[in-house]
Amino acid sequence: MRLLKMALEPKDRLVLQAGCEHPWPCSGKPAIVFHDRGKIFTSERARQVLVDRLGIITEQAPPYAPSAKGTVESLFRWMTQRFERRLPNTSYGVHDAKEAAEAGGMTLEELERCFYQAVVDDYQQDWDKLRRQRKSVLWEHAVAQSGVPQYLGSPDDLKLLLMKAINRKTPGQGYHTSSGNRLSFHGRWYVCPGLLSRLQGREFEVYFDRRDVNVLYLFVEDSYVGEAYCTEFMGSRVSEWEARAMRKHDEIQAKDAREQGREARARTQEEAGSHRKRRGAEIRASEHSRQWDRQREGIHPAEVLERLASVEAKQTAQPKLPPAVPDADPDRPVRPLRIRTLREEPLS
């Protein structure tokens, strides 16, 4: 879907960002998409977008017929033999994965910039021996003769159209919105006040881009009704792969926490079982003492009870000081002071 979006949109912005020396005029809606038997091209979603919405004919390559794929295979050969080997800090010829990563040392932005420059300034300016002209000039001549249909819709509509879609079925099939205007999607909660409550019990579709799952776009009968936001991500960009890795990490941490809690509970139960008899005796003694205290009023007269209460109130627990421990620091040894004895005077 991203490749189709790149084909439909103008590429002037990409040329400026990559710093290309030549323009990139190739844009338009293709009439036929020639593809192999890949999973993405045989999906129902791709058929709906390409055939039903955009009116593009999809043609599948016959099986076991390499001659029918010559046009596409030539691009792969250009990628492996001309583009990859000319990258700065290339790791060509290094077969170890770690050494290849250290030799390459490129970020994704640098790789995209080099790829755009290679396509615009190298591939499209290459000489075609069969037609005896540059490929960019051949494109301009073909456009001048027959023209290329353009996508005339809104760029935002194109983004929503090419997003991945998942059908949220009725509650009978297990997918539904919960109470409190929340939607569960890939193990996380999405909120949209006022909208999800009206979608309870109805069938709708969720559109999202796998590069950023912070926002879900909701459609009812192919009509855009609103979007739902993930409260856990707090507006930050998180891809589907990053979200899956975060969820896996959280599950591992939660499992470790449960194991520690289980060990603590087992230790508590073991200690409780080992001291059961002593604790039972203490409880029985405390209960007997409490019962005798309640019966004290029936044992002594009121005058004696008042005197006993006054005596009990005067008894205060004497605080005990901790034992004196000398400082054991070797840099500051304890030096006992000498005690001078006084001379006793004779009694007169």
XYZ file of C-alpha atoms in Angstrom:
348
model
C 0.000 0.000 0.000
C 2.886 2.364 0.652
C 4.243 1.668 -2.850
C 0.855 2.501 -4.359
C 0.714 5.716 -2.349
C 4.201 6.649 -3.605
C 3.069 6.045 -7.184
C -0.043 8.221 -6.874
C 1.465 11.224 -5.101
C 3.847 13.825 -6.633
C 7.446 13.482 -5.502
C 8.673 17.071 -5.532
C 8.968 17.135 -1.739
C 11.068 13.942 -1.700
C 13.405 15.355 -4.346
C 14.031 18.476 -2.244
C 14.581 16.488 0.950
C 17.015 14.054 -0.688
C 18.936 16.759 -2.542
C 18.555 15.185 -5.998
C 20.004 16.944 -9.042
C 17.188 15.966 -11.449
C 13.379 16.119 -11.142
C 11.224 13.071 -10.472
C 8.149 13.457 -12.716
C 6.926 9.857 -12.460
C 3.553 9.945 -10.700
C 0.050 8.858 -11.600
C -2.530 6.114 -11.244
C -1.428 2.897 -12.934
C -3.860 1.033 -15.153
C -2.538 -2.466 -14.395
C -0.613 -3.822 -11.405
C 1.376 -6.903 -12.393
C 2.171 -8.913 -9.255
C 3.184 -12.343 -8.096
C 1.333 -14.641 -5.707
C 2.321 -12.729 -2.594
C 0.031 -12.564 0.413
C -0.552 -8.817 0.179
C -1.831 -8.979 -3.412
C -4.219 -11.869 -2.783
C -5.850 -10.235 0.255
C -9.439 -9.046 0.242
C -8.397 -5.613 1.478
C -6.030 -5.070 -1.483
C -8.758 -6.107 -3.912
C -11.202 -3.629 -2.396
C -8.745 -0.741 -2.612
C -7.218 -1.416 -6.019
C -10.177 -2.749 -7.978
C -13.290 -1.383 -6.298
C -12.089 2.034 -5.151
C -9.320 3.050 -7.575
C -10.353 1.038 -10.627
C -6.922 -0.562 -11.125
C -6.670 -3.934 -12.849
C -4.590 -6.513 -10.986
C -2.839 -9.175 -13.046
C -1.228 -12.131 -11.348
C 1.908 -13.677 -12.816
C 1.561 -17.320 -13.897
C 3.275 -19.853 -11.637
C 6.656 -21.264 -12.600
C 7.139 -18.769 -15.439
C 10.326 -16.739 -14.816
C 10.160 -15.169 -18.287
C 6.997 -13.268 -17.312
C 8.799 -11.528 -14.452
C 11.743 -10.122 -16.380
C 10.721 -6.493 -15.932
C 10.503 -6.775 -12.151
C 13.591 -8.975 -11.845
C 15.719 -6.383 -13.651
C 14.959 -3.878 -10.888
C 16.135 -6.361 -8.263
C 19.336 -6.902 -10.220
C 19.903 -3.133 -10.328
C 19.367 -2.998 -6.537
C 21.859 -5.756 -5.736
C 24.553 -4.999 -8.319
C 24.529 -1.203 -8.596
C 22.800 0.335 -5.586
C 23.891 -1.818 -2.642
C 27.539 -2.020 -3.697
C 27.872 1.746 -4.061
C 26.511 2.741 -0.675
C 28.871 4.666 1.621
C 30.465 2.376 4.221
C 29.030 -0.585 2.382
C 29.302 -4.018 3.969
C 29.453 -5.877 0.660
C 31.401 -9.107 1.000
C 31.018 -9.302 4.809
C 29.020 -12.389 5.697
C 28.969 -12.008 9.469
C 25.881 -10.151 10.681
C 27.634 -8.255 13.490
C 30.589 -7.229 11.325
C 28.203 -6.198 8.534
C 26.280 -3.936 10.910
C 29.489 -2.354 12.205
C 30.840 -1.852 8.664
C 27.589 -0.352 7.395
C 26.845 2.144 10.139
C 23.962 3.889 8.325
C 20.705 5.202 9.691
C 17.363 4.709 7.968
C 17.219 8.374 6.935
C 20.619 8.137 5.255
C 19.583 4.948 3.459
C 16.378 6.573 2.172
C 18.280 9.628 0.949
C 20.811 7.455 -0.889
C 18.013 5.375 -2.399
C 16.118 8.421 -3.715
C 19.297 9.857 -5.184
C 20.129 6.536 -6.846
C 16.654 6.262 -8.402
C 16.437 9.861 -9.661
C 20.044 10.638 -10.580
C 21.238 7.165 -11.597
C 18.473 4.782 -12.659
C 16.220 7.261 -14.456
C 19.185 8.939 -16.169
C 20.550 5.612 -17.404
C 20.732 4.944 -21.150
C 18.265 2.427 -22.619
C 20.106 0.508 -25.337
C 16.935 -0.938 -26.869
C 15.070 2.365 -27.242
C 18.243 4.475 -27.566
C 17.229 7.143 -25.103
C 17.355 7.967 -21.388
C 14.604 6.498 -19.244
C 13.426 9.871 -17.927
C 13.085 11.182 -21.492
C 11.174 8.054 -22.519
C 8.741 8.688 -19.661
C 8.137 12.279 -20.749
C 7.543 11.206 -24.365
C 5.056 8.509 -23.294
C 3.178 10.973 -21.063
C 3.001 13.513 -23.905
C 1.563 10.922 -26.307
C -0.972 9.045 -24.189
C -1.091 10.857 -20.827
C -1.223 9.398 -17.306
C -4.392 9.495 -15.164
C -3.894 11.261 -11.842
C -5.508 10.740 -8.473
C -7.822 13.702 -7.965
C -8.970 12.951 -4.436
C -7.825 14.477 -1.164
C -4.407 13.420 0.203
C -6.024 12.720 3.590
C -8.605 10.459 1.971
C -5.799 8.593 0.220
C -4.026 8.039 3.549
C -7.169 6.602 5.133
C -7.924 4.494 2.072
C -4.534 2.771 2.028
C -4.403 2.058 5.760
C -4.784 -1.433 7.111
C -8.402 -2.210 7.996
C -9.795 -4.619 10.596
C -13.485 -5.398 10.886
C -14.862 -5.066 14.418
C -17.769 -7.490 14.435
C -20.903 -7.562 16.517
C -20.784 -8.609 20.206
C -21.922 -12.113 19.255
C -18.511 -12.767 17.694
C -16.615 -11.436 20.697
C -15.543 -7.960 19.541
C -17.284 -5.028 21.144
C -16.789 -1.682 22.831
C -16.780 -1.775 26.607
C -18.628 0.489 28.977
C -16.989 3.832 29.599
C -16.358 4.761 25.952
C -13.342 2.479 25.570
C -12.236 0.218 22.741
C -9.848 -2.699 23.226
C -7.380 -3.097 20.360
C -4.211 -5.223 20.429
C -4.297 -5.391 24.207
C -4.602 -1.625 24.784
C -7.463 0.752 25.481
C -8.529 3.475 23.044
C -10.960 6.230 23.999
C -13.247 8.518 22.047
C -15.768 10.299 24.300
C -19.272 10.307 22.901
C -18.582 8.151 19.839
C -17.826 4.651 21.109
C -20.946 4.638 23.239
C -23.035 5.075 20.074
C -21.143 2.244 18.355
C -21.964 -0.367 20.993
C -23.597 -3.366 19.359
C -22.845 -2.153 15.826
C -20.397 -3.435 13.251
C -17.672 -1.002 12.209
C -14.181 -1.016 10.716
C -10.931 0.179 12.236
C -8.318 1.759 9.947
C -4.756 2.249 11.198
C -1.218 2.717 9.934
C 1.217 0.114 11.201
C 3.907 2.791 11.568
C 1.824 4.622 14.215
C -0.889 2.820 16.190
C -1.537 5.750 18.504
C -4.669 6.682 16.520
C -7.454 4.456 15.149
C -9.823 5.729 12.459
C -13.374 4.406 12.716
C -15.623 3.755 9.709
C -19.268 2.704 9.661
C -20.569 1.433 6.301
C -17.538 2.946 4.492
C -18.156 6.351 6.065
C -15.622 8.044 8.307
C -17.137 8.788 11.720
C -14.168 9.670 13.957
C -10.980 8.481 15.573
C -9.956 6.869 18.846
C -6.744 7.602 20.756
C -4.612 5.355 22.936
C -4.275 6.744 26.461
C -1.237 4.592 27.215
C 0.987 6.125 24.527
C 0.113 9.732 25.524
C 0.358 11.074 21.968
C 3.795 9.649 21.159
C 4.474 7.783 17.905
C 4.633 4.014 18.449
C 4.661 1.532 15.591
C 2.875 -1.802 15.644
C 6.176 -3.640 16.026
C 7.304 -1.397 18.893
C 3.939 -1.828 20.601
C 4.218 -5.612 20.251
C 7.724 -5.554 21.744
C 6.565 -3.323 24.611
C 3.661 -5.644 25.353
C 5.940 -8.694 25.310
C 8.376 -6.964 27.673
C 5.530 -5.994 30.022
C 4.249 -9.562 30.029
C 7.705 -10.851 31.005
C 7.974 -8.297 33.803
C 4.458 -9.109 35.017
C 5.295 -12.819 35.006
C 8.417 -12.190 37.104
C 6.377 -10.076 39.530
C 3.778 -12.837 39.848
C 6.521 -15.380 40.538
C 7.961 -13.207 43.301
C 4.516 -12.659 44.779
C 3.829 -16.378 44.648
C 7.072 -17.100 46.505
C 6.244 -14.479 49.148
C 2.764 -15.936 49.662
C 4.170 -19.466 49.922
C 6.724 -18.297 52.495
C 4.011 -16.560 54.514
C 1.814 -19.644 54.468
C 4.739 -21.838 55.492
C 5.594 -19.586 58.439
C 1.954 -19.433 59.446
C 1.705 -23.232 59.364
C 4.912 -23.800 61.356
C 3.839 -21.494 64.242
C 0.200 -22.480 64.261
C 0.257 -24.158 67.694
C 2.121 -21.331 69.425
C -0.110 -18.702 67.838
C -3.205 -20.683 68.872
C -1.967 -20.834 72.474
C -1.293 -17.084 72.509
C -4.769 -16.380 71.131
C -6.392 -18.589 73.747
C -4.404 -16.973 76.554
C -5.300 -13.493 75.325
C -8.978 -14.465 75.091
C -8.954 -15.871 78.645
C -7.296 -12.696 79.958
C -9.883 -10.552 78.187
C -12.734 -12.600 79.671
C -11.269 -12.280 83.168
C -10.880 -8.523 82.745
C -14.566 -8.295 81.829
C -15.487 -10.284 84.998
C -13.394 -8.045 87.287
C -16.325 -5.758 88.060
C -18.218 -8.706 89.469
C -15.339 -9.769 91.683
C -14.403 -6.595 93.658
C -16.470 -3.783 95.118
C -16.596 -0.399 93.435
C -14.274 1.265 96.000
C -11.594 -1.387 95.440
C -11.951 -1.097 91.666
C -11.321 2.672 91.824
C -8.223 2.166 93.952
C -6.885 -0.515 91.592
C -7.497 1.701 88.574
C -5.570 4.602 90.147
C -2.637 2.336 91.025
C -2.591 0.863 87.465
C -2.534 4.329 85.920
C 0.549 5.296 87.962
C 2.530 2.326 86.683
C 4.465 3.506 83.655
C 6.804 1.416 81.651
C 10.428 2.384 82.251
C 12.176 2.928 78.919
C 15.286 0.824 78.416
C 18.284 2.384 76.752
C 20.203 0.322 74.212
C 23.529 -1.076 75.403
C 26.531 1.141 74.808
C 28.657 -0.139 71.939
C 32.084 1.453 71.373
C 32.996 2.787 67.955
C 34.741 0.031 66.011
C 36.197 2.297 63.344
C 39.949 1.474 63.018
C 40.750 5.078 62.053
C 39.155 6.285 65.250
C 40.111 3.803 67.994
C 38.448 3.943 71.387
C 40.778 5.337 74.011
C 39.547 4.694 77.550
C 40.164 7.657 79.853
C 42.169 7.183 82.971
C 40.181 7.575 86.184
C 41.967 9.497 88.880
C 41.161 8.339 92.377
C 40.736 10.912 95.104
C 42.680 10.651 98.254
C 40.505 9.863 101.198
C 40.777 12.300 104.093
C 40.769 10.935 107.605
C 37.637 11.456 109.561
C 38.070 13.873 112.390
